[in-house]
Amino acid sequence: MDAVLTGLLNVLTIEAMTVLVIGTVAGMIIGALPGLSSTMGVALVIPITFSMSPENSLILLGAVYVSSVYGGSITAILLRTPGTDASIATALDGYPLAAAGRGAEALGMATVASLVGGTFSVVVLIAIAPPLSKVALAFGPQEYTILAIFGMVTIVGVVSENPLNGAITAFAGLFLATVGLDNFTGGQRYTLGMSEMFDGIPLLPALIGLFSVSQAIALSLPKTGGILADDVSLSATGRGLPAWLNLRRCFRTMMKSSVIGSIVGILPGAGTSIAAFISYNEARRTSKTPEKFGKGELEGVAASEAANNAVTGGTLIPTLTLGIPGNAVTAVFIGGLTIHGMIPGPKLFTEFADVTYTLIFSLFIANILFGVLGLLAGKYIVHVTRVPGGILGPMIMTFSVLGTYALRNNMFDVGLALAFGFIGFFMERWRYPAAPFVIALILGPILEVNFRRSMQISNWDITTFFTRPLSLALIALVIAAVLYPVMQRRKTGASF
């Protein structure tokens, strides 16, 4: 109890609050800029923490982490350029809302949902971190294989009016996910002899190209205006906070998505994008108006943002209690801990308990800070939708190129982003959704590695996936995710 009180007092000092504000604002900016992911944001500030106290260094890292996940929703909603892969699902409904003149309302819902999801995950982190972290240990390669399949099936059925087109783009993403060195044999696969491809298709250049560059091309065309349609004004965007009726309607979705995000966050390697799409699909499945999803539904924004922000606290559960990084960001986070002589594991809640609880309470306050800042600034930031496409398109292109080059400081990534940009532009025109492609690119390596590992463990016996209770439960979810859209389309008479 003394450690908890000490941690709270550490956060409430003037120095700590200053660090919190700086970290929160920096994280929001990093998350909003294409190419500057949460992982890169945390990595960039680690050198700054060398001369800081352990408490303040963890406060800074935590603030940048949670606010950068939220920051990605700003450009995802207003420009259809997700700052991070966590915001891909947010763009599905957020951008149509912005185009309809409801950008500030969409930003307000994203802010409230992010606040709810992030705060919920911190409460989970405080209350049940040690016992809940053991759930992650029950997941073997069989479960991760099926979880990856579930993630892809979910997104294919959700984001496309034509599931066949979604499946085609998903398979294309899966194929490109095989590019690079074989994880088991070390042999080259489809690298064309280029050393830049040895680690596979870089995710962020592909993400920036398919969403940011393609949007910049579309906005720059002579026949294209700005983001707003010609017959739409900004009269509906003055409300920074969504109406009470909308908040009440979406609250149940926010809480459900927060639970999903926290659970997915506990699973090492699962990530924010998986949580966002699983929650988005669940919100659509249980909605009274599922046909509105993808066309400008606030509940879709709420589901995605609550889930991906709930992942932040969830990923820290195995990181702090077991020393197992929940994702790439927390792997960098572990580096920040070890710099100050703190080894992740049980000792963090005993020997370094006061510092650990300082971090946890700072995450709680960081969520409140970005919530307040987001609500205050949302109704002003939304005016970016007034900018003509001829100006906005080149600006997006410039930031996309700079962000891509900053990843590895080479022009190969820039060329890759531009190539994916042209591909994404024509995919949009021909109604082939980009989201299944990106999600398959993310989940492909997880699927391949864990499937081959499962086969090696079981001596190539495929029944290994049907002999474990957790895998059976996940298989049931996959079957449900496949059958649900089929039944919905038969009910409405829609074709495939």
Tab-separated table of C-alpha atoms in Angstrom, residues 5-480:
chain	number	residue	atom	x	y	z
A	5	LEU	CA	0.700	5.863	-2.367
A	6	THR	CA	4.317	6.730	-3.217
A	7	GLY	CA	3.640	6.092	-6.890
A	8	LEU	CA	0.626	8.409	-6.829
A	9	LEU	CA	2.568	11.183	-5.077
A	10	ASN	CA	5.435	10.838	-7.577
A	11	VAL	CA	3.071	11.525	-10.464
A	12	LEU	CA	1.504	14.593	-8.828
A	13	THR	CA	4.761	16.577	-8.605
A	14	ILE	CA	5.230	19.631	-10.862
A	15	GLU	CA	8.186	18.023	-12.628
A	16	ALA	CA	6.285	14.816	-13.338
A	17	MET	CA	3.201	16.674	-14.590
A	18	THR	CA	5.389	18.755	-16.930
A	19	VAL	CA	6.936	15.572	-18.337
A	20	LEU	CA	3.443	14.109	-18.730
A	21	VAL	CA	2.141	17.080	-20.716
A	22	ILE	CA	5.218	17.143	-22.981
A	23	GLY	CA	5.026	13.384	-23.569
A	24	THR	CA	1.291	13.464	-24.274
A	25	VAL	CA	1.495	16.302	-26.817
A	26	ALA	CA	4.556	14.741	-28.471
A	27	GLY	CA	2.808	11.366	-28.659
A	28	MET	CA	-0.299	12.864	-30.281
A	29	ILE	CA	1.845	14.551	-32.940
A	30	ILE	CA	3.924	11.401	-33.540
A	31	GLY	CA	0.798	9.256	-33.876
A	32	ALA	CA	-0.832	11.677	-36.319
A	33	LEU	CA	2.153	11.849	-38.698
A	34	PRO	CA	2.268	9.003	-41.258
A	35	GLY	CA	5.319	6.823	-40.708
A	36	LEU	CA	6.030	7.846	-37.131
A	37	SER	CA	4.555	4.847	-35.302
A	38	SER	CA	4.179	4.348	-31.555
A	39	THR	CA	7.250	2.102	-31.635
A	40	MET	CA	9.328	4.778	-33.323
A	41	GLY	CA	7.987	7.435	-30.931
A	42	VAL	CA	9.000	5.486	-27.831
A	43	ALA	CA	12.363	4.607	-29.389
A	44	LEU	CA	13.034	8.258	-30.243
A	45	VAL	CA	12.542	9.473	-26.669
A	46	ILE	CA	14.573	6.716	-24.967
A	47	PRO	CA	17.887	8.621	-25.436
A	48	ILE	CA	16.254	11.634	-23.743
A	49	THR	CA	15.562	9.510	-20.642
A	50	PHE	CA	19.220	8.623	-19.999
A	51	SER	CA	19.728	11.598	-17.681
A	52	MET	CA	16.254	11.472	-16.120
A	53	SER	CA	15.166	9.723	-12.951
A	54	PRO	CA	13.602	6.246	-13.422
A	55	GLU	CA	10.185	7.629	-12.445
A	56	ASN	CA	10.197	10.515	-14.938
A	57	SER	CA	11.698	8.431	-17.730
A	58	LEU	CA	8.891	5.853	-17.457
A	59	ILE	CA	6.310	8.647	-17.246
A	60	LEU	CA	7.621	10.095	-20.529
A	61	LEU	CA	7.707	6.714	-22.287
A	62	GLY	CA	4.214	5.809	-21.078
A	63	ALA	CA	2.713	9.155	-22.103
A	64	VAL	CA	4.192	8.945	-25.606
A	65	TYR	CA	2.944	5.364	-25.963
A	66	VAL	CA	-0.711	5.863	-25.032
A	67	SER	CA	-1.175	9.248	-26.728
A	68	SER	CA	0.469	8.158	-29.994
A	69	VAL	CA	-2.078	5.346	-30.377
A	70	TYR	CA	-4.841	7.951	-30.021
A	71	GLY	CA	-3.042	10.434	-32.296
A	72	GLY	CA	-3.309	8.077	-35.249
A	73	SER	CA	-7.091	8.536	-35.251
A	74	ILE	CA	-6.842	12.269	-36.046
A	75	THR	CA	-5.459	11.893	-39.565
A	76	ALA	CA	-7.316	8.600	-40.072
A	77	ILE	CA	-10.627	10.420	-39.612
A	78	LEU	CA	-9.863	13.716	-41.330
A	79	LEU	CA	-7.580	12.632	-44.179
A	80	ARG	CA	-8.076	8.836	-44.460
A	81	THR	CA	-4.363	8.522	-43.723
A	82	PRO	CA	-3.973	6.364	-40.578
A	83	GLY	CA	-1.005	7.559	-38.557
A	84	THR	CA	-0.536	4.000	-37.280
A	85	ASP	CA	-1.861	0.557	-38.261
A	86	ALA	CA	-4.029	0.735	-35.124
A	87	SER	CA	-6.199	3.382	-36.837
A	88	ILE	CA	-6.960	1.552	-40.083
A	89	ALA	CA	-10.353	0.432	-38.754
A	90	THR	CA	-11.075	3.964	-37.485
A	91	ALA	CA	-10.722	5.354	-41.016
A	92	LEU	CA	-13.474	3.032	-42.311
A	93	ASP	CA	-16.208	5.124	-40.677
A	94	GLY	CA	-14.280	8.180	-39.511
A	95	TYR	CA	-13.412	9.448	-42.980
A	96	PRO	CA	-16.969	9.147	-44.373
A	97	LEU	CA	-18.140	11.128	-41.338
A	98	ALA	CA	-15.543	13.833	-42.056
A	99	ALA	CA	-16.580	13.927	-45.716
A	100	ALA	CA	-20.185	14.411	-44.572
A	101	GLY	CA	-19.245	17.442	-42.472
A	102	ARG	CA	-19.216	15.578	-39.144
A	103	GLY	CA	-15.468	15.476	-38.649
A	104	ALA	CA	-15.431	17.132	-35.219
A	105	GLU	CA	-18.150	14.792	-33.991
A	106	ALA	CA	-16.157	11.792	-35.220
A	107	LEU	CA	-13.002	13.129	-33.553
A	108	GLY	CA	-14.968	13.691	-30.346
A	109	MET	CA	-16.265	10.116	-30.363
A	110	ALA	CA	-12.762	8.796	-31.078
A	111	THR	CA	-11.411	10.846	-28.173
A	112	VAL	CA	-14.048	9.681	-25.705
A	113	ALA	CA	-13.716	6.048	-26.828
A	114	SER	CA	-9.914	6.237	-26.591
A	115	LEU	CA	-10.216	7.685	-23.092
A	116	VAL	CA	-12.638	4.939	-22.025
A	117	GLY	CA	-10.528	2.142	-23.538
A	118	GLY	CA	-7.221	3.456	-22.231
A	119	THR	CA	-8.551	4.107	-18.723
A	120	PHE	CA	-10.220	0.683	-18.583
A	121	SER	CA	-6.962	-1.044	-19.505
A	122	VAL	CA	-5.078	0.847	-16.776
A	123	VAL	CA	-7.663	-0.284	-14.210
A	124	VAL	CA	-7.177	-3.859	-15.445
A	125	LEU	CA	-3.404	-3.392	-15.203
A	126	ILE	CA	-3.672	-2.229	-11.585
A	127	ALA	CA	-6.253	-4.754	-10.446
A	128	ILE	CA	-5.483	-8.080	-12.085
A	129	ALA	CA	-2.111	-7.849	-13.840
A	130	PRO	CA	-0.361	-10.896	-12.313
A	131	PRO	CA	-3.198	-13.468	-12.588
A	132	LEU	CA	-4.425	-12.209	-15.962
A	133	SER	CA	-0.945	-12.329	-17.470
A	134	LYS	CA	-1.003	-16.121	-17.049
A	135	VAL	CA	-3.692	-16.282	-19.730
A	136	ALA	CA	-1.030	-15.382	-22.291
A	137	LEU	CA	1.021	-18.420	-21.260
A	138	ALA	CA	-1.897	-20.723	-22.140
A	139	PHE	CA	-1.658	-19.658	-25.791
A	140	GLY	CA	0.566	-21.922	-27.851
A	141	PRO	CA	1.408	-21.812	-31.574
A	142	GLN	CA	-1.883	-23.562	-32.391
A	143	GLU	CA	-3.906	-20.772	-30.789
A	144	TYR	CA	-1.888	-18.033	-32.459
A	145	THR	CA	-2.376	-19.703	-35.839
A	146	ILE	CA	-6.150	-19.724	-35.448
A	147	LEU	CA	-6.165	-16.209	-33.979
A	148	ALA	CA	-4.375	-14.936	-37.103
A	149	ILE	CA	-6.930	-16.696	-39.323
A	150	PHE	CA	-9.736	-15.199	-37.222
A	151	GLY	CA	-8.308	-11.699	-37.689
A	152	MET	CA	-8.214	-12.064	-41.472
A	153	VAL	CA	-11.649	-13.668	-41.777
A	154	THR	CA	-13.105	-10.901	-39.658
A	155	ILE	CA	-11.718	-8.058	-41.751
A	156	VAL	CA	-12.619	-9.659	-45.098
A	157	GLY	CA	-16.254	-9.969	-44.061
A	158	VAL	CA	-16.474	-6.480	-42.598
A	159	VAL	CA	-14.808	-3.949	-44.855
A	160	SER	CA	-16.022	-4.883	-48.306
A	161	GLU	CA	-19.420	-4.735	-49.958
A	162	ASN	CA	-18.076	-7.596	-52.038
A	163	PRO	CA	-16.373	-10.211	-49.777
A	164	LEU	CA	-14.809	-11.854	-52.825
A	165	ASN	CA	-12.834	-8.669	-53.540
A	166	GLY	CA	-11.798	-8.534	-49.885
A	167	ALA	CA	-10.628	-12.162	-50.034
A	168	ILE	CA	-8.595	-11.475	-53.191
A	169	THR	CA	-6.751	-8.557	-51.577
A	170	ALA	CA	-6.208	-10.598	-48.389
A	171	PHE	CA	-4.618	-13.443	-50.365
A	172	ALA	CA	-2.425	-10.913	-52.183
A	173	GLY	CA	-1.289	-9.602	-48.801
A	174	LEU	CA	-0.607	-13.144	-47.587
A	175	PHE	CA	1.523	-13.828	-50.653
A	176	LEU	CA	3.613	-10.681	-50.132
A	177	ALA	CA	3.984	-11.638	-46.458
A	178	THR	CA	6.102	-14.590	-47.618
A	179	VAL	CA	8.706	-12.274	-49.185
A	180	GLY	CA	12.047	-12.265	-47.347
A	181	LEU	CA	14.233	-14.798	-45.613
A	182	ASP	CA	12.562	-18.029	-44.501
A	183	ASN	CA	12.356	-17.998	-40.693
A	184	PHE	CA	13.132	-21.715	-40.482
A	185	THR	CA	15.623	-22.395	-43.281
A	186	GLY	CA	17.129	-18.961	-43.864
A	187	GLY	CA	16.586	-19.236	-47.623
A	188	GLN	CA	15.547	-16.278	-49.773
A	189	ARG	CA	11.969	-16.088	-51.004
A	190	TYR	CA	10.889	-13.689	-53.794
A	191	THR	CA	13.487	-11.085	-52.765
A	192	LEU	CA	14.704	-10.554	-56.381
A	193	GLY	CA	18.188	-10.461	-54.907
A	194	MET	CA	17.560	-7.141	-53.130
A	195	SER	CA	18.979	-6.941	-49.623
A	196	GLU	CA	16.275	-4.436	-48.629
A	197	MET	CA	13.722	-7.246	-49.024
A	198	PHE	CA	15.488	-9.758	-46.767
A	199	ASP	CA	13.302	-8.767	-43.813
A	200	GLY	CA	10.173	-8.923	-45.946
A	201	ILE	CA	7.940	-6.155	-47.319
A	202	PRO	CA	8.323	-3.285	-44.795
A	203	LEU	CA	4.912	-2.757	-43.218
A	204	LEU	CA	4.932	0.999	-42.714
A	205	PRO	CA	5.889	1.935	-46.307
A	206	ALA	CA	3.084	-0.355	-47.500
A	207	LEU	CA	0.649	1.192	-45.016
A	208	ILE	CA	1.653	4.753	-45.910
A	209	GLY	CA	1.440	3.980	-49.617
A	210	LEU	CA	-1.943	2.248	-49.602
A	211	PHE	CA	-3.652	4.822	-47.415
A	212	SER	CA	-1.705	8.102	-47.392
A	213	VAL	CA	-0.114	8.271	-50.861
A	214	SER	CA	-3.220	6.906	-52.587
A	215	GLN	CA	-5.324	9.539	-50.812
A	216	ALA	CA	-2.853	12.260	-51.825
A	217	ILE	CA	-3.125	11.162	-55.467
A	218	ALA	CA	-6.924	11.156	-55.303
A	219	LEU	CA	-7.074	14.630	-53.761
A	220	SER	CA	-4.575	16.048	-56.263
A	221	LEU	CA	-6.575	15.090	-59.348
A	222	PRO	CA	-8.025	18.114	-61.202
A	223	LYS	CA	-11.606	16.841	-60.980
A	224	THR	CA	-11.371	16.234	-57.241
A	225	GLY	CA	-12.243	18.902	-54.708
A	226	GLY	CA	-11.300	18.800	-51.047
A	227	ILE	CA	-12.366	16.227	-48.500
A	228	LEU	CA	-15.850	17.691	-48.103
A	229	ALA	CA	-18.384	17.003	-50.810
A	230	ASP	CA	-19.558	20.038	-52.751
A	231	ASP	CA	-22.983	20.025	-51.116
A	232	VAL	CA	-21.659	19.637	-47.546
A	233	SER	CA	-20.781	22.443	-45.148
A	234	LEU	CA	-19.011	22.445	-41.814
A	235	SER	CA	-22.116	23.537	-39.947
A	236	ALA	CA	-22.321	20.179	-38.199
A	237	THR	CA	-18.732	20.198	-37.002
A	238	GLY	CA	-18.860	22.773	-34.233
A	239	ARG	CA	-19.592	20.116	-31.607
A	240	GLY	CA	-16.331	18.824	-30.163
A	241	LEU	CA	-18.169	16.416	-27.843
A	242	PRO	CA	-20.699	14.030	-29.408
A	243	ALA	CA	-24.343	14.401	-28.430
A	244	TRP	CA	-25.396	12.633	-25.240
A	245	LEU	CA	-27.710	10.282	-27.170
A	246	ASN	CA	-24.803	9.114	-29.352
A	247	LEU	CA	-22.533	8.665	-26.353
A	248	ARG	CA	-25.163	6.614	-24.554
A	249	ARG	CA	-25.812	4.546	-27.694
A	250	CYS	CA	-22.105	3.781	-28.114
A	251	PHE	CA	-21.203	3.298	-24.442
A	252	ARG	CA	-21.928	-0.433	-24.396
A	253	THR	CA	-19.784	-0.856	-27.523
A	254	MET	CA	-16.964	1.100	-25.884
A	255	MET	CA	-16.998	-1.130	-22.802
A	256	LYS	CA	-17.192	-4.345	-24.826
A	257	SER	CA	-14.352	-3.168	-27.075
A	258	SER	CA	-12.295	-2.187	-24.023
A	259	VAL	CA	-12.574	-5.739	-22.699
A	260	ILE	CA	-11.627	-7.190	-26.103
A	261	GLY	CA	-8.698	-4.787	-26.455
A	262	SER	CA	-7.356	-5.565	-22.975
A	263	ILE	CA	-7.538	-9.327	-23.583
A	264	VAL	CA	-5.923	-9.093	-27.029
A	265	GLY	CA	-3.239	-6.817	-25.582
A	266	ILE	CA	-2.232	-9.510	-23.107
A	267	LEU	CA	-1.451	-11.920	-25.960
A	268	PRO	CA	2.141	-11.302	-27.093
A	269	GLY	CA	2.328	-10.245	-30.718
A	270	ALA	CA	-1.420	-9.866	-31.282
A	271	GLY	CA	-1.317	-6.063	-31.590
A	272	THR	CA	-3.673	-3.104	-31.802
A	273	SER	CA	-4.876	-3.706	-35.365
A	274	ILE	CA	-6.217	-7.178	-34.504
A	275	ALA	CA	-8.049	-5.818	-31.454
A	276	ALA	CA	-9.513	-2.946	-33.483
A	277	PHE	CA	-10.905	-5.164	-36.229
A	278	ILE	CA	-12.234	-7.846	-33.887
A	279	SER	CA	-14.055	-5.148	-31.908
A	280	TYR	CA	-15.254	-3.438	-35.085
A	281	ASN	CA	-16.691	-6.718	-36.350
A	282	GLU	CA	-18.361	-7.422	-33.009
A	283	ALA	CA	-19.924	-3.948	-32.951
A	284	ARG	CA	-21.236	-4.430	-36.481
A	285	ARG	CA	-22.539	-7.904	-35.683
A	286	THR	CA	-24.562	-6.706	-32.694
A	287	SER	CA	-25.691	-3.385	-34.193
A	288	LYS	CA	-29.316	-2.748	-35.083
A	289	THR	CA	-28.106	-0.990	-38.240
A	290	PRO	CA	-25.074	-2.988	-39.492
A	291	GLU	CA	-25.589	-1.661	-43.016
A	292	LYS	CA	-24.388	1.786	-41.861
A	293	PHE	CA	-20.927	0.519	-40.933
A	294	GLY	CA	-18.290	1.628	-43.408
A	295	LYS	CA	-20.469	4.536	-44.545
A	296	GLY	CA	-20.124	6.846	-41.538
A	297	GLU	CA	-21.219	5.154	-38.287
A	298	LEU	CA	-20.072	6.653	-34.965
A	299	GLU	CA	-20.328	3.245	-33.311
A	300	GLY	CA	-17.664	1.924	-35.683
A	301	VAL	CA	-15.288	4.716	-34.640
A	302	ALA	CA	-16.044	4.043	-30.960
A	303	ALA	CA	-15.413	0.294	-31.296
A	304	SER	CA	-12.070	0.685	-33.043
A	305	GLU	CA	-10.680	3.439	-30.808
A	306	ALA	CA	-11.781	1.897	-27.500
A	307	ALA	CA	-10.159	-1.398	-28.486
A	308	ASN	CA	-6.826	-0.140	-29.795
A	309	ASN	CA	-6.321	2.132	-26.789
A	310	ALA	CA	-7.272	-0.669	-24.390
A	311	VAL	CA	-4.434	-2.681	-25.897
A	312	THR	CA	-1.891	-0.218	-24.434
A	313	GLY	CA	-2.538	-1.267	-20.836
A	314	GLY	CA	-3.038	-4.909	-21.818
A	315	THR	CA	0.361	-5.183	-23.503
A	316	LEU	CA	2.059	-3.941	-20.339
A	317	ILE	CA	0.609	-6.802	-18.266
A	318	PRO	CA	2.887	-9.579	-19.631
A	319	THR	CA	5.678	-7.024	-20.088
A	320	LEU	CA	5.801	-5.926	-16.455
A	321	THR	CA	4.847	-9.190	-14.743
A	322	LEU	CA	6.592	-11.794	-16.929
A	323	GLY	CA	9.118	-9.818	-18.956
A	324	ILE	CA	7.367	-10.910	-22.179
A	325	PRO	CA	6.825	-7.939	-24.535
A	326	GLY	CA	3.214	-7.715	-25.695
A	327	ASN	CA	4.198	-5.981	-28.944
A	328	ALA	CA	7.044	-4.078	-30.612
A	329	VAL	CA	6.399	-0.962	-28.514
A	330	THR	CA	6.704	-2.782	-25.207
A	331	ALA	CA	9.841	-4.525	-26.480
A	332	VAL	CA	11.360	-1.042	-26.797
A	333	PHE	CA	9.798	-0.229	-23.437
A	334	ILE	CA	11.763	-3.072	-21.845
A	335	GLY	CA	14.907	-1.380	-23.121
A	336	GLY	CA	13.895	1.767	-21.267
A	337	LEU	CA	13.427	-0.240	-18.066
A	338	THR	CA	16.750	-2.041	-18.260
A	339	ILE	CA	18.618	1.220	-18.857
A	340	HIS	CA	17.647	2.190	-15.312
A	341	GLY	CA	18.492	-1.218	-13.846
A	342	MET	CA	14.922	-2.554	-13.655
A	343	ILE	CA	14.456	-6.053	-15.059
A	344	PRO	CA	10.833	-6.828	-16.029
A	345	GLY	CA	9.296	-9.559	-13.918
A	346	PRO	CA	7.960	-10.112	-10.382
A	347	LYS	CA	10.604	-7.793	-8.862
A	348	LEU	CA	8.926	-4.804	-10.490
A	349	PHE	CA	5.973	-5.243	-8.111
A	350	THR	CA	8.160	-5.864	-5.065
A	351	GLU	CA	11.636	-4.317	-5.181
A	352	PHE	CA	10.696	-1.521	-7.632
A	353	ALA	CA	7.009	-1.281	-6.719
A	354	ASP	CA	7.019	2.492	-6.163
A	355	VAL	CA	8.466	3.147	-9.652
A	356	THR	CA	6.078	0.647	-11.255
A	357	TYR	CA	3.018	2.248	-9.681
A	358	THR	CA	4.341	5.664	-10.733
A	359	LEU	CA	4.221	4.412	-14.324
A	360	ILE	CA	0.730	2.962	-13.913
A	361	PHE	CA	-0.747	6.140	-12.413
A	362	SER	CA	0.970	8.248	-15.077
A	363	LEU	CA	-0.767	6.176	-17.770
A	364	PHE	CA	-4.095	6.961	-16.128
A	365	ILE	CA	-3.393	10.711	-16.119
A	366	ALA	CA	-1.962	10.610	-19.681
A	367	ASN	CA	-5.268	9.161	-20.904
A	368	ILE	CA	-7.164	12.008	-19.245
A	369	LEU	CA	-4.737	14.560	-20.689
A	370	PHE	CA	-5.062	13.444	-24.300
A	371	GLY	CA	-8.825	13.225	-23.779
A	372	VAL	CA	-9.031	16.852	-22.646
A	373	LEU	CA	-6.604	18.080	-25.325
A	374	GLY	CA	-8.407	16.122	-28.027
A	375	LEU	CA	-11.839	17.486	-27.106
A	376	LEU	CA	-10.535	21.061	-26.894
A	377	ALA	CA	-8.616	20.959	-30.173
A	378	GLY	CA	-10.936	18.729	-32.231
A	379	LYS	CA	-13.329	21.428	-33.420
A	380	TYR	CA	-10.378	23.494	-34.666
A	381	ILE	CA	-8.315	20.682	-36.203
A	382	VAL	CA	-11.325	19.601	-38.257
A	383	HIS	CA	-11.023	22.720	-40.416
A	384	VAL	CA	-8.263	20.945	-42.309
A	385	THR	CA	-11.153	19.479	-44.318
A	386	ARG	CA	-11.742	22.963	-45.766
A	387	VAL	CA	-8.348	22.918	-47.500
A	388	PRO	CA	-8.693	22.387	-51.281
A	389	GLY	CA	-7.522	19.012	-52.546
A	390	GLY	CA	-4.921	20.624	-54.804
A	391	ILE	CA	-3.141	21.937	-51.699
A	392	LEU	CA	-3.923	19.142	-49.257
A	393	GLY	CA	-2.846	16.328	-51.612
A	394	PRO	CA	0.757	17.544	-52.078
A	395	MET	CA	0.998	18.254	-48.330
A	396	ILE	CA	-0.020	14.664	-47.509
A	397	MET	CA	2.410	13.391	-50.146
A	398	THR	CA	5.261	15.440	-48.638
A	399	PHE	CA	4.661	14.170	-45.099
A	400	SER	CA	4.268	10.622	-46.410
A	401	VAL	CA	7.599	10.722	-48.249
A	402	LEU	CA	9.409	12.300	-45.291
A	403	GLY	CA	7.880	9.844	-42.827
A	404	THR	CA	8.755	6.878	-45.027
A	405	TYR	CA	12.350	8.014	-45.546
A	406	ALA	CA	12.757	8.527	-41.788
A	407	LEU	CA	12.015	4.844	-41.130
A	408	ARG	CA	15.317	3.441	-42.394
A	409	ASN	CA	16.915	6.461	-44.102
A	410	ASN	CA	16.833	4.962	-47.577
A	411	MET	CA	15.033	5.743	-50.814
A	412	PHE	CA	13.972	2.138	-51.366
A	413	ASP	CA	11.193	2.564	-48.785
A	414	VAL	CA	10.088	5.786	-50.474
A	415	GLY	CA	9.871	4.046	-53.856
A	416	LEU	CA	7.946	1.181	-52.245
A	417	ALA	CA	5.459	3.609	-50.649
A	418	LEU	CA	4.911	5.390	-53.980
A	419	ALA	CA	4.365	2.047	-55.751
A	420	PHE	CA	1.844	0.944	-53.125
A	421	GLY	CA	0.246	4.386	-53.412
A	422	PHE	CA	-0.563	3.867	-57.102
A	423	ILE	CA	-1.758	0.323	-56.364
A	424	GLY	CA	-3.969	1.625	-53.542
A	425	PHE	CA	-5.394	4.361	-55.766
A	426	PHE	CA	-6.589	1.862	-58.378
A	427	MET	CA	-7.756	-0.594	-55.714
A	428	GLU	CA	-10.000	2.168	-54.349
A	429	ARG	CA	-11.353	2.961	-57.806
A	430	TRP	CA	-12.073	-0.682	-58.597
A	431	ARG	CA	-13.569	-1.319	-55.128
A	432	TYR	CA	-10.866	-3.674	-53.848
A	433	PRO	CA	-10.467	-2.774	-50.141
A	434	ALA	CA	-6.941	-2.045	-48.932
A	435	ALA	CA	-7.535	-2.986	-45.276
A	436	PRO	CA	-7.578	-6.808	-45.816
A	437	PHE	CA	-4.308	-6.484	-47.752
A	438	VAL	CA	-2.564	-4.655	-44.907
A	439	ILE	CA	-3.988	-6.911	-42.188
A	440	ALA	CA	-2.861	-10.001	-44.144
A	441	LEU	CA	0.596	-8.439	-44.486
A	442	ILE	CA	0.669	-7.974	-40.686
A	443	LEU	CA	-0.775	-11.358	-39.770
A	444	GLY	CA	0.925	-13.401	-42.501
A	445	PRO	CA	4.246	-13.902	-40.677
A	446	ILE	CA	2.402	-14.700	-37.418
A	447	LEU	CA	0.267	-17.270	-39.251
A	448	GLU	CA	3.181	-18.899	-41.083
A	449	VAL	CA	5.590	-19.125	-38.148
A	450	ASN	CA	3.024	-20.496	-35.716
A	451	PHE	CA	1.496	-22.940	-38.221
A	452	ARG	CA	4.899	-24.431	-39.073
A	453	ARG	CA	5.839	-24.528	-35.406
A	454	SER	CA	2.566	-26.328	-34.601
A	455	MET	CA	3.241	-28.870	-37.328
A	456	GLN	CA	6.784	-29.521	-36.090
A	457	ILE	CA	5.620	-29.990	-32.501
A	458	SER	CA	2.865	-32.421	-33.529
A	459	ASN	CA	4.989	-34.287	-36.097
A	460	TRP	CA	2.819	-32.866	-38.899
A	461	ASP	CA	-0.454	-34.053	-37.398
A	462	ILE	CA	-3.155	-31.546	-38.399
A	463	THR	CA	-5.471	-32.751	-35.615
A	464	THR	CA	-3.293	-30.841	-33.136
A	465	PHE	CA	-5.564	-27.844	-33.760
A	466	PHE	CA	-8.613	-29.829	-32.592
A	467	THR	CA	-7.239	-31.338	-29.396
A	468	ARG	CA	-6.805	-28.176	-27.308
A	469	PRO	CA	-9.790	-26.451	-25.638
A	470	LEU	CA	-8.572	-22.930	-26.448
A	471	SER	CA	-7.991	-23.751	-30.121
A	472	LEU	CA	-11.433	-25.320	-30.367
A	473	ALA	CA	-12.999	-22.169	-28.913
A	474	LEU	CA	-11.102	-20.031	-31.437
A	475	ILE	CA	-12.116	-22.340	-34.297
A	476	ALA	CA	-15.747	-21.842	-33.261
A	477	LEU	CA	-15.181	-18.066	-33.475
A	478	VAL	CA	-13.697	-18.425	-36.972
A	479	ILE	CA	-16.686	-20.471	-38.132
A	480	ALA	CA	-19.068	-17.899	-36.656
